[in-house]
mmCIF file of C-alpha atoms in Angstrom:
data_model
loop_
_atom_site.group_PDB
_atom_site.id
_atom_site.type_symbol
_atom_site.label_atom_id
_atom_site.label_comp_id
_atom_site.label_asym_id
_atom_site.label_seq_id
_atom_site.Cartn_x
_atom_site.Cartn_y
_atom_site.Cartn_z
ATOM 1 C CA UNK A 2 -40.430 15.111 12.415
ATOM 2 C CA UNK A 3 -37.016 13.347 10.854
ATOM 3 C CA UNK A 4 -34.104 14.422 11.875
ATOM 4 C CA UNK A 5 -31.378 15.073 9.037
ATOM 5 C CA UNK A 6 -27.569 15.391 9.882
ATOM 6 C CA UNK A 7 -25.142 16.014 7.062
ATOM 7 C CA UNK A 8 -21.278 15.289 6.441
ATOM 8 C CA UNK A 9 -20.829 18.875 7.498
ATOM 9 C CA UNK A 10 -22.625 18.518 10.824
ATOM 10 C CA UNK A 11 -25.460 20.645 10.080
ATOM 11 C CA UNK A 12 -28.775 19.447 10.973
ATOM 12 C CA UNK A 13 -32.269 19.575 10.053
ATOM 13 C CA UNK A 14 -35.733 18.433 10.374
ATOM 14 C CA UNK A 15 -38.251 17.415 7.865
ATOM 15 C CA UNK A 16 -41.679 15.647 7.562
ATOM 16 C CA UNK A 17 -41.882 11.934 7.325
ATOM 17 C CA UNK A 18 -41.120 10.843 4.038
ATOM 18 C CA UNK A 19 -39.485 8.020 1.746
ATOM 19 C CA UNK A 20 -36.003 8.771 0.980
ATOM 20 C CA UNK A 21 -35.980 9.296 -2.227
ATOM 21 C CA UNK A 22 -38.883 12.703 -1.299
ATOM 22 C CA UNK A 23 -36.353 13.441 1.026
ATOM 23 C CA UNK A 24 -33.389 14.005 -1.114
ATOM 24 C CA UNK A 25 -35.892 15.849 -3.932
ATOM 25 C CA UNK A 26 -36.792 18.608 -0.650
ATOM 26 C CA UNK A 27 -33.518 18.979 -0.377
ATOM 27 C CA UNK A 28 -32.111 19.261 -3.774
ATOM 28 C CA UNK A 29 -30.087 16.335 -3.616
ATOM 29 C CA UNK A 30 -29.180 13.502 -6.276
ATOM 30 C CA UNK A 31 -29.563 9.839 -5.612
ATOM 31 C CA UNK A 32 -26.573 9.450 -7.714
ATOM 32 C CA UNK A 33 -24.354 12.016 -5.013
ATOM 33 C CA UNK A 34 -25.443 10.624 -1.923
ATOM 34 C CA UNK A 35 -26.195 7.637 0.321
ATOM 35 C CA UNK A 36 -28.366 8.038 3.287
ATOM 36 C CA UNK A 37 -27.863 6.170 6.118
ATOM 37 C CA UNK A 38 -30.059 5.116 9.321
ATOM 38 C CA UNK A 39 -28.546 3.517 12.418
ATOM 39 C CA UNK A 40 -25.186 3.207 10.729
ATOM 40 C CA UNK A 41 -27.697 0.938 7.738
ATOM 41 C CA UNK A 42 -27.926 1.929 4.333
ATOM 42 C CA UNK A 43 -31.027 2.814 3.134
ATOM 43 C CA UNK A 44 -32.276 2.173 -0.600
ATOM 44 C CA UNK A 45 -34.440 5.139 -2.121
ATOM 45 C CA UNK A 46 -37.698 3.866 -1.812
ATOM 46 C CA UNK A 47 -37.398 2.938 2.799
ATOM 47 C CA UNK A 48 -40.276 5.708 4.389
ATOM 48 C CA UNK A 49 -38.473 7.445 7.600
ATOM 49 C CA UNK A 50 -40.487 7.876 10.146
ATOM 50 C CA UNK A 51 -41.385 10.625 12.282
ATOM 51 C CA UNK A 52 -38.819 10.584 15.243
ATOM 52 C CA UNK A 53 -36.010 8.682 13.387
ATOM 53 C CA UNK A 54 -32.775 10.361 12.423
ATOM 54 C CA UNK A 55 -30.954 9.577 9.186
ATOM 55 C CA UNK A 56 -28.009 10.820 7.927
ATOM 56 C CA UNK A 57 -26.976 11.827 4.380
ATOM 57 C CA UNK A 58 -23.242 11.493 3.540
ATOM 58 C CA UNK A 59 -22.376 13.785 0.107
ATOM 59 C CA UNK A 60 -19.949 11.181 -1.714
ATOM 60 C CA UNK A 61 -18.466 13.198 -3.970
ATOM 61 C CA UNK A 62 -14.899 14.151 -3.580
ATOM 62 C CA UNK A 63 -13.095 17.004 -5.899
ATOM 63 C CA UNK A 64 -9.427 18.144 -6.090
ATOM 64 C CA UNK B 263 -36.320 -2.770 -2.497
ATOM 65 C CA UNK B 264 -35.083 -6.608 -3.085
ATOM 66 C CA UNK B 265 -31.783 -7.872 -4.334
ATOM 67 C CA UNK B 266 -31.518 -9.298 -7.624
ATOM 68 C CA UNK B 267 -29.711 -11.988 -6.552
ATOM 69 C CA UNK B 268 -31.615 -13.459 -3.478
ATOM 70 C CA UNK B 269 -34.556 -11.554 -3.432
ATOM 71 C CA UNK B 270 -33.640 -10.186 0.600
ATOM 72 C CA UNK B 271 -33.773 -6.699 1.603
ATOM 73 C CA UNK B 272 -31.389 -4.500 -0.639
ATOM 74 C CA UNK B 273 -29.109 -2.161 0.904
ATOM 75 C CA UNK B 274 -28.392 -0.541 -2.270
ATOM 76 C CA UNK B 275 -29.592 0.691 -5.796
ATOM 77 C CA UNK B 276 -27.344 1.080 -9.052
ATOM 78 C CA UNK B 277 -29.800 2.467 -11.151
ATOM 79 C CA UNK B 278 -27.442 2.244 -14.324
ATOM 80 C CA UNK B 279 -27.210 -1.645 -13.805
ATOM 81 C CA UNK B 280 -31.238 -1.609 -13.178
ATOM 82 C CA UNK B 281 -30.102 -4.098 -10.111
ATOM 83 C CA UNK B 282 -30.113 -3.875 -5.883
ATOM 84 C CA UNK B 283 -27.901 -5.604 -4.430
ATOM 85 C CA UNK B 284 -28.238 -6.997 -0.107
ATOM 86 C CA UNK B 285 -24.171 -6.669 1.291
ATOM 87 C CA UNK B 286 -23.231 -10.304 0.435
ATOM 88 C CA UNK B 287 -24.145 -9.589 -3.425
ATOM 89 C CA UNK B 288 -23.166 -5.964 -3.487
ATOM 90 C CA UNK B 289 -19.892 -7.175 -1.846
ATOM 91 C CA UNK B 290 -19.345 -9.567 -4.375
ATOM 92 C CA UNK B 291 -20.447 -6.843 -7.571
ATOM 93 C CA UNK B 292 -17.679 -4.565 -6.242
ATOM 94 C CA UNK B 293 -15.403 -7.093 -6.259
ATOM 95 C CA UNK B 294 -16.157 -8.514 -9.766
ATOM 96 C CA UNK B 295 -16.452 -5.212 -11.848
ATOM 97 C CA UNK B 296 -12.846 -4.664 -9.806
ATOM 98 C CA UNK B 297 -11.786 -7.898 -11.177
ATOM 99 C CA UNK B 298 -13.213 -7.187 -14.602
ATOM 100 C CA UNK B 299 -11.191 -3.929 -15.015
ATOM 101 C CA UNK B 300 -8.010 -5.574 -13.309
ATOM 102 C CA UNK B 301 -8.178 -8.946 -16.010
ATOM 103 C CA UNK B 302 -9.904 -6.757 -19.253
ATOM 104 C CA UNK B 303 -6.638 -4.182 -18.862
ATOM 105 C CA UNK B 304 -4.241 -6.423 -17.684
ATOM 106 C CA UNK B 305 -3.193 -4.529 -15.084
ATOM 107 C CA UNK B 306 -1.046 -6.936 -13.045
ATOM 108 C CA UNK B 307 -0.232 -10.512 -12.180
ATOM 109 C CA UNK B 308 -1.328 -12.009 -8.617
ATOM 110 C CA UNK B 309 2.334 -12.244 -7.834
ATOM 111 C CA UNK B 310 3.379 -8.490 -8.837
ATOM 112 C CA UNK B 311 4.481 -6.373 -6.047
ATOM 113 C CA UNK B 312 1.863 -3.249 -5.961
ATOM 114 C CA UNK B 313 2.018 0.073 -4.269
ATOM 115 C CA UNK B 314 -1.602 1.374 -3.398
ATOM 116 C CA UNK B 315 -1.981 4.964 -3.166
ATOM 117 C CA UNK B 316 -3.213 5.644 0.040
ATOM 118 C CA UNK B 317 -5.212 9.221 0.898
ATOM 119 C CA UNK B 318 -7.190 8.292 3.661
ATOM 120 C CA UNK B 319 -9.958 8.429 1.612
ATOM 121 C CA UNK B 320 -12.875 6.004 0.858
ATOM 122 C CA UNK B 321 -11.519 5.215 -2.466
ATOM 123 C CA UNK B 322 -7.768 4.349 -1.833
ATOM 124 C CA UNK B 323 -8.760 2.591 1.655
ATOM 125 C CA UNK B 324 -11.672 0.492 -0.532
ATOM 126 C CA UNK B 325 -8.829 -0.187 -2.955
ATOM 127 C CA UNK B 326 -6.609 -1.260 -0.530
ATOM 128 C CA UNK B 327 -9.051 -3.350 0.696
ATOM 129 C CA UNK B 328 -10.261 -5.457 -2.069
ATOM 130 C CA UNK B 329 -6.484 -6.405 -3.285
ATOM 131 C CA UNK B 330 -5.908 -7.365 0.518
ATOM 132 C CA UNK B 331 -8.857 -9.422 0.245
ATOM 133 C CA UNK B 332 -8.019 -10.923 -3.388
ATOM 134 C CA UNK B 333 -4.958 -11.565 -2.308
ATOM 135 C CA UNK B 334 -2.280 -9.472 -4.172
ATOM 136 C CA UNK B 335 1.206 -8.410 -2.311
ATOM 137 C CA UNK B 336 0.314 -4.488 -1.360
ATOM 138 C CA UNK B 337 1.777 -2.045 0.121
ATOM 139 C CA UNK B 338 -0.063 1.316 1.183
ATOM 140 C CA UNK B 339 1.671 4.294 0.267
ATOM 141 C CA UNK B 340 0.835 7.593 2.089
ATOM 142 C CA UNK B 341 1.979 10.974 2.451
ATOM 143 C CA UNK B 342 1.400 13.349 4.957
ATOM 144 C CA UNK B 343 0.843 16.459 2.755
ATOM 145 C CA UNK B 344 1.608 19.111 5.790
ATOM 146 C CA UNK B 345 -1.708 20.436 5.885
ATOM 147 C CA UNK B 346 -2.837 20.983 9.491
ATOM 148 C CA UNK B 347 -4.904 18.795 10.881
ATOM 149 C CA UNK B 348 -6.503 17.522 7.662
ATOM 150 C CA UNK B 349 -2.994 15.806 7.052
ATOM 151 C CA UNK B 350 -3.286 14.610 10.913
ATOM 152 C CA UNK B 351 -7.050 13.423 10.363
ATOM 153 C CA UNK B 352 -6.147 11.320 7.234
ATOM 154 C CA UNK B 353 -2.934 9.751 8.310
ATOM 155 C CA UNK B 354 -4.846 8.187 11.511
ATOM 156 C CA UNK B 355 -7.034 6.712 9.384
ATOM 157 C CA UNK B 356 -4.626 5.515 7.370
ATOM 158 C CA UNK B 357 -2.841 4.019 9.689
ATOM 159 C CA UNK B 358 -5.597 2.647 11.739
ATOM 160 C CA UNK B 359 -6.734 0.769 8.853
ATOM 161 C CA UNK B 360 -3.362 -0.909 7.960
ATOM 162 C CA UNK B 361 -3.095 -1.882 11.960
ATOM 163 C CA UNK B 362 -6.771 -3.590 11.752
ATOM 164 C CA UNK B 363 -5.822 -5.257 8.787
ATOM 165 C CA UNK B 364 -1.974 -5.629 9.445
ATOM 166 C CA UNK B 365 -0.924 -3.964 6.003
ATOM 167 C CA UNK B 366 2.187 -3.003 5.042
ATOM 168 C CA UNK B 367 2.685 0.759 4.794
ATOM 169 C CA UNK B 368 5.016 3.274 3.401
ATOM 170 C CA UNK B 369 4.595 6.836 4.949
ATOM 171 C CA UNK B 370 6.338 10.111 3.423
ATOM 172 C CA UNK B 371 6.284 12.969 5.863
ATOM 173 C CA UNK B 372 6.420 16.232 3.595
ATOM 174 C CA UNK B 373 6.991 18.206 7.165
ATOM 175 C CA UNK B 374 10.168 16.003 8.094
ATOM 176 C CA UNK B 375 11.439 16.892 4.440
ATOM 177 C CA UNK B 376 10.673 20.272 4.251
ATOM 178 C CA UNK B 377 8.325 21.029 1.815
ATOM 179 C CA UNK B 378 4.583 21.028 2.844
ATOM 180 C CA UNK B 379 2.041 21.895 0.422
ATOM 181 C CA UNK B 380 1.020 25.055 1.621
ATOM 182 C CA UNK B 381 4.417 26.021 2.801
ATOM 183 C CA UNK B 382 6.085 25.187 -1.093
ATOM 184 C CA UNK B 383 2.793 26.696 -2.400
ATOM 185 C CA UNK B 384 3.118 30.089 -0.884
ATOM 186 C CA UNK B 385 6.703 30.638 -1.576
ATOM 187 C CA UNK B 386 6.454 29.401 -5.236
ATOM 188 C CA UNK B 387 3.185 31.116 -5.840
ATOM 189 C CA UNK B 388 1.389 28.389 -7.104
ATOM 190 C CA UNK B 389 -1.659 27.038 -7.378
ATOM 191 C CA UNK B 390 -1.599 24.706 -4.637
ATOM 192 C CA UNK B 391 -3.311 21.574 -6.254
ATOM 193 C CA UNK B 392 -0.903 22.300 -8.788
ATOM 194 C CA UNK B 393 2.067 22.319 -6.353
ATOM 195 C CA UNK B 394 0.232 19.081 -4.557
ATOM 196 C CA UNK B 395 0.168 17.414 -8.191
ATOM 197 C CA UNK B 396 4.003 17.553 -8.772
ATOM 198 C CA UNK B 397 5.106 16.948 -5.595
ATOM 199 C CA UNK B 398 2.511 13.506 -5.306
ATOM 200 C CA UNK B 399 3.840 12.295 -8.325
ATOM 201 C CA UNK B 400 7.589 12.401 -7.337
ATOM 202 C CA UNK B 401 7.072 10.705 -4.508
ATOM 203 C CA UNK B 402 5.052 8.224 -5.981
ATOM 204 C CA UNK B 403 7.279 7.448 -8.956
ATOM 205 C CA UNK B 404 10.355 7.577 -6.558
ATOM 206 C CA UNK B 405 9.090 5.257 -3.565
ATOM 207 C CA UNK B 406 7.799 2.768 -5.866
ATOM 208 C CA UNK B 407 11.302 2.635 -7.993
ATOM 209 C CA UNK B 408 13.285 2.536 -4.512
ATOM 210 C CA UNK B 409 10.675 -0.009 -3.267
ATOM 211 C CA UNK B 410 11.419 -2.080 -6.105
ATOM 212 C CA UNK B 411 7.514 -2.452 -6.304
ATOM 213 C CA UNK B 412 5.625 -3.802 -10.484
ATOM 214 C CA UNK B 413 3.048 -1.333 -10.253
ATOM 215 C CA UNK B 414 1.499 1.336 -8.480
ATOM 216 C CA UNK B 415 -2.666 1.390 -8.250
ATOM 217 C CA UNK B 416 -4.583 4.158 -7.190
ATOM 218 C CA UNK B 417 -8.159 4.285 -6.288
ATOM 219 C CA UNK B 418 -9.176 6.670 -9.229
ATOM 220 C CA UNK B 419 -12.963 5.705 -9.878
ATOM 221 C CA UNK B 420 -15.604 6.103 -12.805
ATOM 222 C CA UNK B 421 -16.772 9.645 -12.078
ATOM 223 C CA UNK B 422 -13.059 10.597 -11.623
ATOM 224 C CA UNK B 423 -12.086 9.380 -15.003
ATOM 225 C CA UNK B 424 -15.019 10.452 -16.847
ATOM 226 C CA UNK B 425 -15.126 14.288 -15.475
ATOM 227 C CA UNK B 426 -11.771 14.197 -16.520
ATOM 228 C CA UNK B 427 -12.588 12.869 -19.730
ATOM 229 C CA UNK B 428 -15.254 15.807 -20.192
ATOM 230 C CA UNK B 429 -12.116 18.165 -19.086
ATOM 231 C CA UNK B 430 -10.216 17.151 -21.413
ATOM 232 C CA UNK B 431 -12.210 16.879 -23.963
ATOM 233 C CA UNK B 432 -14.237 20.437 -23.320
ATOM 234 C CA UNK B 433 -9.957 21.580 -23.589
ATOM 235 C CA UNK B 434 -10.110 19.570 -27.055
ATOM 236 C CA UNK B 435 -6.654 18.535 -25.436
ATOM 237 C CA UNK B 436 -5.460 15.401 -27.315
ATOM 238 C CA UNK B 437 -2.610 14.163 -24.868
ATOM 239 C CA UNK B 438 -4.314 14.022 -22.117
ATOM 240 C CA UNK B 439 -7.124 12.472 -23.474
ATOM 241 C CA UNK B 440 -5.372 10.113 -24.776
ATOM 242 C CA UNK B 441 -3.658 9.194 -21.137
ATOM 243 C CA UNK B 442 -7.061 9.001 -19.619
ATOM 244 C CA UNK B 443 -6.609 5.323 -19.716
ATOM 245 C CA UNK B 444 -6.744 3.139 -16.497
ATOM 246 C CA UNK B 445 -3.280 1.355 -17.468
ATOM 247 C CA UNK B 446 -0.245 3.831 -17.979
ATOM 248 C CA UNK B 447 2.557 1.521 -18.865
ATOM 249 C CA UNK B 448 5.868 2.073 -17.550
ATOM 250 C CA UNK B 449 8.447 4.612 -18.800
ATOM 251 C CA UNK B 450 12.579 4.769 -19.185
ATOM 252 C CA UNK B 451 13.935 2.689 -16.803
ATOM 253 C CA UNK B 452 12.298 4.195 -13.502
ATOM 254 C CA UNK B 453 8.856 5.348 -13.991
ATOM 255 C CA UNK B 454 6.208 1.978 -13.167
ATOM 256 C CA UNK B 455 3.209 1.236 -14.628
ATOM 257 C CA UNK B 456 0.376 3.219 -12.947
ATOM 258 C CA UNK B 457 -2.995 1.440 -12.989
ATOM 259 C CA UNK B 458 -6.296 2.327 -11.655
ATOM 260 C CA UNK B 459 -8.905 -1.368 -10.598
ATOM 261 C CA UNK B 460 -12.092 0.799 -9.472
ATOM 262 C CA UNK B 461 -12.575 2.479 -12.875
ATOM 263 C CA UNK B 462 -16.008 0.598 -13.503
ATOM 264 C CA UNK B 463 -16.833 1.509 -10.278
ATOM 265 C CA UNK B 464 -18.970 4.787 -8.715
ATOM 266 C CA UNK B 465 -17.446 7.131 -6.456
ATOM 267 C CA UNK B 466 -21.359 6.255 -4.376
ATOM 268 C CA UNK B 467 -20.380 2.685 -5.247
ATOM 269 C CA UNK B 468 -17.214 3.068 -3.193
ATOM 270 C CA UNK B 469 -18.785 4.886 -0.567
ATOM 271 C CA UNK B 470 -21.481 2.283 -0.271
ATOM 272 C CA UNK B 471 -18.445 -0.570 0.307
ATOM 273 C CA UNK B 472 -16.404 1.553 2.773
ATOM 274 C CA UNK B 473 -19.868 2.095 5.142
ATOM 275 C CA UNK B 474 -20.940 -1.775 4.426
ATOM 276 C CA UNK B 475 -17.577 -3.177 5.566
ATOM 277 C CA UNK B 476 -16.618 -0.619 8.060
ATOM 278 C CA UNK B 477 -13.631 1.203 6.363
ATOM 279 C CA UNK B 478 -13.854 4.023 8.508
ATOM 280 C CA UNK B 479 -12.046 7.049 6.079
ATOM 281 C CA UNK B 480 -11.974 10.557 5.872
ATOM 282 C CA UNK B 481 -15.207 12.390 4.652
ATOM 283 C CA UNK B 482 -13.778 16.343 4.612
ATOM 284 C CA UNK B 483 -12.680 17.331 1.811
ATOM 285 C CA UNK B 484 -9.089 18.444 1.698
ATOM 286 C CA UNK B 485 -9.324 22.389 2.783
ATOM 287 C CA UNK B 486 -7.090 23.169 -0.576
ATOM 288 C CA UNK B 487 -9.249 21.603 -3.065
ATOM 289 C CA UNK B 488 -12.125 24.306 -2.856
ATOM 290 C CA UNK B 489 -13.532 25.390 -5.719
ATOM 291 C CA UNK B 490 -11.943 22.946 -8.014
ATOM 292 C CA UNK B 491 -12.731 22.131 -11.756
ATOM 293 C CA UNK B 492 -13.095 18.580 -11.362
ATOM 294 C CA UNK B 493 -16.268 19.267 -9.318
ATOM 295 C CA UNK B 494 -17.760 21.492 -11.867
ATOM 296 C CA UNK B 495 -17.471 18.056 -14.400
ATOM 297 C CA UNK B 496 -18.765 15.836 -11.917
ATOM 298 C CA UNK B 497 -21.589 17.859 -11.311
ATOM 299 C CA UNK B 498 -22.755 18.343 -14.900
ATOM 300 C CA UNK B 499 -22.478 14.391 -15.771
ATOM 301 C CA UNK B 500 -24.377 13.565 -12.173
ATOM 302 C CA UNK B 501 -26.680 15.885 -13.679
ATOM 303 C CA UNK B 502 -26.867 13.618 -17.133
ATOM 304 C CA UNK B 503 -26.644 10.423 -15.102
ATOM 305 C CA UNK B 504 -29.428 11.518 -12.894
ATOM 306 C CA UNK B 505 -31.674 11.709 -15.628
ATOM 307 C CA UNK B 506 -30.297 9.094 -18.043
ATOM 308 C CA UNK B 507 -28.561 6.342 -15.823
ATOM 309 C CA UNK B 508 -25.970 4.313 -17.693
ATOM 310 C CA UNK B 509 -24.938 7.259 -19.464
ATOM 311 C CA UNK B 510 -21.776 8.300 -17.655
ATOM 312 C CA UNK B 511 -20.058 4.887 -18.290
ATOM 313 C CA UNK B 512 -21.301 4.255 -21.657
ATOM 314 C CA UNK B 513 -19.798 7.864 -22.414
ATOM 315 C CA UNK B 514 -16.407 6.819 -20.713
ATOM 316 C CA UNK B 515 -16.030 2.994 -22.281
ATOM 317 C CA UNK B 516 -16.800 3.875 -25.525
ATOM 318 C CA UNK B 517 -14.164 6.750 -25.058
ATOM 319 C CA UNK B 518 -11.701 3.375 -24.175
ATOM 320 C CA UNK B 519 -12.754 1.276 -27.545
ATOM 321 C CA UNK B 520 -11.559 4.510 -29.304
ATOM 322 C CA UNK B 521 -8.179 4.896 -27.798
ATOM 323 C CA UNK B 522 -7.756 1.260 -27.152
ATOM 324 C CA UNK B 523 -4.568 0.846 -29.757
ATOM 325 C CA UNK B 524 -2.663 4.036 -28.887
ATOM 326 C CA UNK B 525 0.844 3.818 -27.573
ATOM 327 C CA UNK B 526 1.041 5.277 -24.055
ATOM 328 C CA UNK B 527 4.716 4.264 -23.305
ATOM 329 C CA UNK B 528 6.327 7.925 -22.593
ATOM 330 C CA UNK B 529 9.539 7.287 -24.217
ATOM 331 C CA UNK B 530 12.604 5.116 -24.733
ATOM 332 C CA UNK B 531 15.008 5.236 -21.903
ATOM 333 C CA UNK B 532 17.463 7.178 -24.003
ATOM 334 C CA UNK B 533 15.254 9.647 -24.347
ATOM 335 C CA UNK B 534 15.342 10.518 -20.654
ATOM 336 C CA UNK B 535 18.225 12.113 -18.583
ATOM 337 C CA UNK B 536 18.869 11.480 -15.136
ATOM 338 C CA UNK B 537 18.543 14.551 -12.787
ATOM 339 C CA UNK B 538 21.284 15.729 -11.640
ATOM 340 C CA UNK B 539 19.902 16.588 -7.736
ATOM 341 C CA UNK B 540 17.856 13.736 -7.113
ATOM 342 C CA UNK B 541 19.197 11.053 -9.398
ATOM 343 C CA UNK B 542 15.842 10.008 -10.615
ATOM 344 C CA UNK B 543 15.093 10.008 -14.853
ATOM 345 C CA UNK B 544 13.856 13.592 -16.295
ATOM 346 C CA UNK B 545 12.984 14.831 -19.697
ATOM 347 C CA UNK B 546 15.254 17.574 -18.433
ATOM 348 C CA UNK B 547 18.955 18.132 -16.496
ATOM 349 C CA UNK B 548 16.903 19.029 -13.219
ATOM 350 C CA UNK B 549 13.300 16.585 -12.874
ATOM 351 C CA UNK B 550 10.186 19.567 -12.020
ATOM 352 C CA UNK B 551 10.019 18.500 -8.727
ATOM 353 C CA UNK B 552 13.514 19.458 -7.978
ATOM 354 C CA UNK B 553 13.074 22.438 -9.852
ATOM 355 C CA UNK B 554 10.354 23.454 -7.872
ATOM 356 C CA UNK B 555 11.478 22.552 -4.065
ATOM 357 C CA UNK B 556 14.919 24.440 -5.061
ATOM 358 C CA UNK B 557 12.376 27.572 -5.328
ATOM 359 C CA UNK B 558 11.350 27.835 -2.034
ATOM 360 C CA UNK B 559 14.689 27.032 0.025
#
């Protein structure tokens, strides 16, 4: 499975999958986020493998 | 994914620009569209004395940044809001990032002077962003006049101007409309001219930068700002530029061409009275800010 961590510190685990699948699952626009691996930026179309971690930082800031 | 300009691995995608970009090249977009909006809206000179902004956020810290790097004489301007431990979070990074860099800053402590947001908030009963707004922009307008600084940038981006655009515009309000505009000249004799270099620039664009050169800033959101408006505009055109890229900055320059010619300067210096607490120019006897701070003492 891939680990997922968020800004918030929440966590969770989904199938191995390109990015882009990845941010669809979760409801997520490309245009909203950047997903990282290892502290690298990943482009929408990298495949995560099962047992990496990446982590998907919301950039959207309100107020 | 390749970059367009030297066909190694991309780091990341704009779709509106159809392009991918490695670090070097996506270094050296950010820094020309900055450029581009800096020269198109003659904004300042290289030898004007600028004030950034400074939140702690990836935006103002990017900002900061790239005029560093060009060159220009800045100053960061910061101020601790009073907000517990949000205020505390930001103003470390501020100030770790001026000591890696060794920037000049400017810090106003809201706590040492009495009137923290929440604190002036409560006992005025206002809307805190409201309360936030009026207080920022004294401070702004006042530290830049006794700083004797040209001009003061802040690291508003595309998505901020064009949700506010769509605010405005879904208010049919015509004067601020009109003053969405990334160069605000300068007013009476005190007021500077306020100018905003990352408006061809994404919010994700931004973020990309701060993670590629290790601008380490402050990802929670301020606790006050929940449930803002703003956020219901930038969600609706993400939604459009999701499905249409290129549309959110087409909507936003072409707003620009439109309102290219009108006259933004506030008003003559006659026009303006000085305030009789603070000293600094008002439409009225007492400036709003004074008004309001006199509320809560």
């Amino acid at each position: 499975m891939v680990k997922v961590e968020f800004t918030d510190g929440k966590v969770e685990e989904m199938s191995p999958a390109p990015v882009k699948d990845i941010l669809r699952k979760l409801n997520l626009k490309e245009s909203t986020t950047l997903v990282t691996r290892d502290g690298e930026l990943l482009t929408h179309d990298i495949y995560v493998y099962d047992g990496q971690s990446i982590k998907i930082i919301n950039v959207v800031s309100g107020g | 994914m390749k970059c367009v300009k030297c066909k190694g691995d991309a780091v990341i995608n704009i779709r509106r620009a159809n392009a991918a970009f490695c670090k070097e090249h996506f270094n050296e977009y950010f820094t020309e569209q900055t450029l581009k909006a800096i020269k198109h809206f003659r904004m300042f000179r290289k030898t004007d004395k600028i004030m950034v902004c400074v939140s702690g956020g990836k935006d103002s810290l990017v900002l900061w940044h790239v005029l560093h790097k060009l060159g220009c004489d800045v100053t960061g301007m910061y101020i601790d809001l009073g907000i517990n431990g949000y205020s505390d979070r930001s103003k470390d990074k501020v100030n770790s990032f001026a000591e890696r860099f060794g920037l000049k800053t400017i810090i106003v402590d809201l706590r040492e002077k009495g009137h923290p947001i929440p604190f002036v908030a409560r006992k005025a009963k206002r809307e805190d962003c409201a309360v936030c707004g009026t207080i920022k922009r004294y401070y702004f307008n006042k530290t830049a006049y006794d700083g004797g600084f040209d001009v003061v940038a802040t690291g508003h981006n595309l998505d901020d101007e064009a949700s506010r655009l769509l605010a405005n515009i879904m208010h049919w309000d015509d004067e601020y409309m009109n003053n969405t505009y990334p160069v605000l000249p300068a007013g009476g004799k005190m007021l500077k001219k306020k100018v905003k270099p990352l408006v061809r620039l994404t919010e994700r664009e931004t973020a990309a930068f701060a993670i590629l050169n290790g601008i380490d800033y402050v990802m929670e959101e301020c606790p006050m700002s929940k449930g803002a408006t703003s956020l219901v505009f930038k969600d609706a055109l993400s939604t459009i530029e999701e499905n249409m890229p290129g549309s959110e900055i087409f909507f936003y320059t072409k707003f620009l061409e439109r309102v290219k010619d009108i006259d933004r300067s506030k008003t003559d210096s006659d026009e303006m009275k000085i305030c009789q607490t603070c000293g600094m120019e008002s439409f009225m006897d007492k400036c709003t800010f004074c008004r309001l701070v006199e509320k809560v003492k």
